Short mmCIF file of C-alpha atoms in Angstrom, two decimals:
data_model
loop_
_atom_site.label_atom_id
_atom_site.label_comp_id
_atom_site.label_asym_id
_atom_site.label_seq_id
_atom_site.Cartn_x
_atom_site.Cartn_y
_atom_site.Cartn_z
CA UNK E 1 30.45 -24.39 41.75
CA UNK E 2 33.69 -25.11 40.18
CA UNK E 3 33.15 -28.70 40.22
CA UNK E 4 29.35 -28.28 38.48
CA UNK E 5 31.23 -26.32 35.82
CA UNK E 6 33.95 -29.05 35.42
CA UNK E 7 30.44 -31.50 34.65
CA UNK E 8 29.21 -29.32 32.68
CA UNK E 9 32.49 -29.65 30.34
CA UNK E 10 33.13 -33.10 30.58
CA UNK E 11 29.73 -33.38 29.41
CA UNK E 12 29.89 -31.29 26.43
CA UNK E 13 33.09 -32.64 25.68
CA UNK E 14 31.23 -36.22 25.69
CA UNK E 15 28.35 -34.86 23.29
CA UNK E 16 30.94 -33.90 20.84
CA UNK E 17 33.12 -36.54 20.99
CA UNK E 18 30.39 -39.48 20.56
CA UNK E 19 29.24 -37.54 17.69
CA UNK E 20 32.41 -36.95 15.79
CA UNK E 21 33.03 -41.16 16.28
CA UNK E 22 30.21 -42.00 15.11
CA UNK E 23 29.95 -39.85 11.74
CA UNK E 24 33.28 -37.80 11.52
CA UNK E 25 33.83 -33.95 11.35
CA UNK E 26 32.70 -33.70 8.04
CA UNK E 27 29.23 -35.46 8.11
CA UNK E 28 29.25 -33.53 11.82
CA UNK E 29 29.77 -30.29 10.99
CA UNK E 30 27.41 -30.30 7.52
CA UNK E 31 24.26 -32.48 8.30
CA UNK E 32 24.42 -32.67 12.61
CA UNK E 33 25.22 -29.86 14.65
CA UNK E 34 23.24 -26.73 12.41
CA UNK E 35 20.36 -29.19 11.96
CA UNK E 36 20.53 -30.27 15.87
CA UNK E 37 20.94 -26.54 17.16
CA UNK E 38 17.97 -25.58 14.89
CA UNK E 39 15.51 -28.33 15.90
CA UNK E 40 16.43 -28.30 20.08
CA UNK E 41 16.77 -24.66 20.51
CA UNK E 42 19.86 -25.22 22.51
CA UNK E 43 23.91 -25.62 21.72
CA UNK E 44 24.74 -28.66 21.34
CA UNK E 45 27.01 -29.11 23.89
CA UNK E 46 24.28 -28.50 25.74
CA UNK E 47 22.27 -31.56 25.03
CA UNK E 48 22.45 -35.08 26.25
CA UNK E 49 24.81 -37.45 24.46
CA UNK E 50 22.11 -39.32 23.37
CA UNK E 51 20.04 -37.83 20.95
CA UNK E 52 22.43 -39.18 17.99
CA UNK E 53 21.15 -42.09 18.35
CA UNK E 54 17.69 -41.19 17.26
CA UNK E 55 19.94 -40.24 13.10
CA UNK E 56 20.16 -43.79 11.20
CA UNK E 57 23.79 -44.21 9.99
CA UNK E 58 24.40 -46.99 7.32
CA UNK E 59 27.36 -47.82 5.06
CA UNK E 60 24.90 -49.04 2.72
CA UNK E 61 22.92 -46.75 -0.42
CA UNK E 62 19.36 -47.35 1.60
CA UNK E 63 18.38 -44.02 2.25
CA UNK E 64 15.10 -44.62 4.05
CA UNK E 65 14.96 -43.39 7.63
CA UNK E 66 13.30 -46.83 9.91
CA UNK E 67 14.75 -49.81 8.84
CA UNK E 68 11.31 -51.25 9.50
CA UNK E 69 11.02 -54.33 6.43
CA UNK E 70 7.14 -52.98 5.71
CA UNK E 71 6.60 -49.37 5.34
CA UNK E 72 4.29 -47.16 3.31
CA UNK E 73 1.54 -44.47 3.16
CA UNK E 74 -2.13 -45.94 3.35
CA UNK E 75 -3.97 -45.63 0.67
CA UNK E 76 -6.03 -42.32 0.24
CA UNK E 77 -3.67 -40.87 3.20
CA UNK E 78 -3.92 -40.48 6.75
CA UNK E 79 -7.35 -38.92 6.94
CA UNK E 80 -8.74 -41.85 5.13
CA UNK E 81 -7.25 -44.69 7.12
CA UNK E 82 -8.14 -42.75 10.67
CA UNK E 83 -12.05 -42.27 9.93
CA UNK E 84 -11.63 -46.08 9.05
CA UNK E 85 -10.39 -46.74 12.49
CA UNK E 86 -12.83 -44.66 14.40
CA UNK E 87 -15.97 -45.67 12.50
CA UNK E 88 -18.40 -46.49 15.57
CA UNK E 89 -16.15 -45.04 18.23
CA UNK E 90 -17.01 -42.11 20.29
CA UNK E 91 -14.98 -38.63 19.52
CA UNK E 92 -15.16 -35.73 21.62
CA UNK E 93 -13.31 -32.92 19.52
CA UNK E 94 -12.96 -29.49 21.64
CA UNK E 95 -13.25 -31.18 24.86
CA UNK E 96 -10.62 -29.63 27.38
CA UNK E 97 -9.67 -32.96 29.72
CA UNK E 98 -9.00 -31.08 32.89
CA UNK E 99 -12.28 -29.20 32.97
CA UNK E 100 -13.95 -32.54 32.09
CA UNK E 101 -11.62 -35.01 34.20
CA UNK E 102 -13.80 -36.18 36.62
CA UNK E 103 -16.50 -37.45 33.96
CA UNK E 104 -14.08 -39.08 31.20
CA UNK E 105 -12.02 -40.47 33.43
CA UNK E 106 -14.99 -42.76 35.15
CA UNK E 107 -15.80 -43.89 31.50
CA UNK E 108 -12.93 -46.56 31.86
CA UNK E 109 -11.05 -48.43 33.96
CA UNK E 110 -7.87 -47.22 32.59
CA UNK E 111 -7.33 -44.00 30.18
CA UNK E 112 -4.29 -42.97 27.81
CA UNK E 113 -3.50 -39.47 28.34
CA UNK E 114 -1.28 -37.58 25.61
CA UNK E 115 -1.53 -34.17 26.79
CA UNK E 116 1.44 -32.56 29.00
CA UNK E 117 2.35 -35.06 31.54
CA UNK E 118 3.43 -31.92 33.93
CA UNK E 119 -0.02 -30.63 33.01
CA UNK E 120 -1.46 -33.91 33.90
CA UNK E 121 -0.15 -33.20 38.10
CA UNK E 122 -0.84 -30.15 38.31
CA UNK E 123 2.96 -28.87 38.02
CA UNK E 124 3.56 -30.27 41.38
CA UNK E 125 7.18 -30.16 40.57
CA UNK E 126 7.54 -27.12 37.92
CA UNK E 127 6.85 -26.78 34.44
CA UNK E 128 9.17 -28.85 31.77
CA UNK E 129 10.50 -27.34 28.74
CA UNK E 130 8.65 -28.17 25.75
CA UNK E 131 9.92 -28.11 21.98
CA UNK E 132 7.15 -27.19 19.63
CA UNK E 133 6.71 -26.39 15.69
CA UNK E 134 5.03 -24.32 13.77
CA UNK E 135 3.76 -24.85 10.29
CA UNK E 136 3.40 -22.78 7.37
CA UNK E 137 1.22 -23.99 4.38
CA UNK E 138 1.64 -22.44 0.90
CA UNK E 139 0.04 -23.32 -2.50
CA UNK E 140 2.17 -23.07 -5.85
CA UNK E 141 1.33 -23.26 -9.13
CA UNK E 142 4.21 -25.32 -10.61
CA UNK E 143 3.71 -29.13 -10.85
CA UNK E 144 6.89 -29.97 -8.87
CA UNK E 145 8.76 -28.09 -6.20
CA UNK E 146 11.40 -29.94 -4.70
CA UNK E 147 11.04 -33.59 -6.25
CA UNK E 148 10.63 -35.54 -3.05
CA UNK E 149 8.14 -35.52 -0.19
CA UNK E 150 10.44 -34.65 2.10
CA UNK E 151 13.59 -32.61 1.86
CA UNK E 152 15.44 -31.41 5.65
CA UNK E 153 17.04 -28.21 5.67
CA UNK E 154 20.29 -28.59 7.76
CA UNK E 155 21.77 -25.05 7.68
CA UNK E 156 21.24 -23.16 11.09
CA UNK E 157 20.67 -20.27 8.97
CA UNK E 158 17.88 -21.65 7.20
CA UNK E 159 14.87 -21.29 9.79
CA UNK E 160 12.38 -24.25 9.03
CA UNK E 161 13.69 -27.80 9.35
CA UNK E 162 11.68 -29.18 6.30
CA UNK E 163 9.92 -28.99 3.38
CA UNK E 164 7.42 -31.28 2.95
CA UNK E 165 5.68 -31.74 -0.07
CA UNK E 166 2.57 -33.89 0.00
CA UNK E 167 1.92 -34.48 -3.47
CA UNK E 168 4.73 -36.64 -4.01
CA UNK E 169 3.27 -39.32 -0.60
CA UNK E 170 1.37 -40.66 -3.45
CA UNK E 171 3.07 -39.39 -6.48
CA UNK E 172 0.23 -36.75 -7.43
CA UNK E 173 0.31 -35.59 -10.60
CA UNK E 174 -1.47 -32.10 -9.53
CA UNK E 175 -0.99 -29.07 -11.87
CA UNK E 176 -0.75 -27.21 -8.53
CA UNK E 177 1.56 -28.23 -5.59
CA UNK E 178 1.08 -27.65 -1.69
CA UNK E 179 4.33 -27.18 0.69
CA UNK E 180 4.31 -26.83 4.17
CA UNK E 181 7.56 -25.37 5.92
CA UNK E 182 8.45 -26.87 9.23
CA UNK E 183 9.43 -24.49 12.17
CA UNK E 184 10.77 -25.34 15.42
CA UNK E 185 9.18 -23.27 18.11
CA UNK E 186 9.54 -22.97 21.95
CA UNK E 187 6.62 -24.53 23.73
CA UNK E 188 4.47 -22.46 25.53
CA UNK E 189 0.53 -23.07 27.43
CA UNK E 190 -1.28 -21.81 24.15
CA UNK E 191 0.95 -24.04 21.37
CA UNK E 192 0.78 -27.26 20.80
CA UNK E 193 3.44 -29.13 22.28
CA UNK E 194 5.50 -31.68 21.21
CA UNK E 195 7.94 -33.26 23.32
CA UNK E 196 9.81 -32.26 26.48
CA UNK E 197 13.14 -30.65 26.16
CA UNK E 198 14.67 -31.91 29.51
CA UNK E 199 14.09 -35.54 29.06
CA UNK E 200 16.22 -36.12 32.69
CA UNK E 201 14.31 -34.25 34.47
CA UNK E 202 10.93 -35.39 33.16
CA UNK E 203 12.20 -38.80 34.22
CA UNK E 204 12.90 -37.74 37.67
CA UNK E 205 9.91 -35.70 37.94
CA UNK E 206 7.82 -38.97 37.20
CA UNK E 207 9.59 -41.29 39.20
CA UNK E 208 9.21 -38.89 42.26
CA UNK E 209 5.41 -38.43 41.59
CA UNK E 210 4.72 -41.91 41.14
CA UNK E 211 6.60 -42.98 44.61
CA UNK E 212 4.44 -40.18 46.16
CA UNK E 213 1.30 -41.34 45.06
#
């Protein structure tokens, strides 16, 4: 027991210290560990080491998030550019996969599935934890809220994550605005979930399953 607890501290004391390296107390303290707390649901001590990888840092004044060399918002939005892509394929909407696995599954020789993959056998080894959000739409009548499309909220105190403002995707000019607020949320059976919280043990979960089969 006392040597778990000695892992358990060298491992926080990892977390912390890649962190402060890589962006310094400051930029830690203001913009990282409220903001990580908020979004994980856990300390973040608590966390592994390697979720800072997933923040761009640059010494440069780019401020866009990918550092992909083409990026943009299709024309007309998302909506738009997804019924373009499923014109003349088959969609099933309110179709629950597990009561009808038998029958989509022999409609191809190999599916995608991108439900819960501890769903997906049965919880042969235990649920994972899931991080979820929650979303909360408003409509204002002002031209301009916030300015940008997106704005992150990086104060533990403050409970949503984001603002996002959709206008501004394709710089509306709307006399009316819409917002939506971004919540993180536990993941439970009746919420949509998002990704799994212990990535480690997903992995090992996985790699036991598939030697089993």
């Amino acid at each position: 027991q006392s040597r778990s607890a000695a892992c358990t501290s060298h491992t926080r004391r990892i977390w912390k210290s890649r962190h402060l390296r890589l962006v310094g107390q400051d930029v830690y303290e203001k913009l990282v560990e409220g903001y990580t707390r908020k979004q994980w649901g856990r300390e973040c001590k608590d966390l592994p080491s390697f979720i800072i990888k997933r923040l761009p840092l640059r010494y440069t004044y780019d401020n866009n998030y990918f550092k992909d060399p083409y990026q943009g918002i299709p024309k007309g939005g998302y909506t738009r550019i997804i019924k373009k892509l499923l014109e003349g394929v088959q969609v099933c909407l309110k179709t629950d996969f597990f009561a009808n696995r038998e029958e989509l599954t022999a409609q191809a020789d190999k599916i995608l599935f991108t439900g819960m993959i501890d769903e997906f056998y049965d919880y042969c080894y235990g649920e994972l934890e899931y991080r979820s959000l929650r979303f909360e739409t408003e409509v204002l009548d002002m031209g301009n809220y916030q300015g940008n499309a997106v704005v992150n909220y990086t104060d533990y105190e403050v409970p949503y994550t984001r603002i996002i403002e959709h206008k501004h995707f394709e710089f509306g000019t709307q006399p009316k605005t819409v917002i939506t607020r971004e919540y993180p949320a536990a993941g439970r059976r009746e919420r949509s979930h998002i990704i799994p919280l212990m990535i480690r043990r997903m992995t090992s979960s996985l790699t036991s399953t598939s030697a089993a089969r």
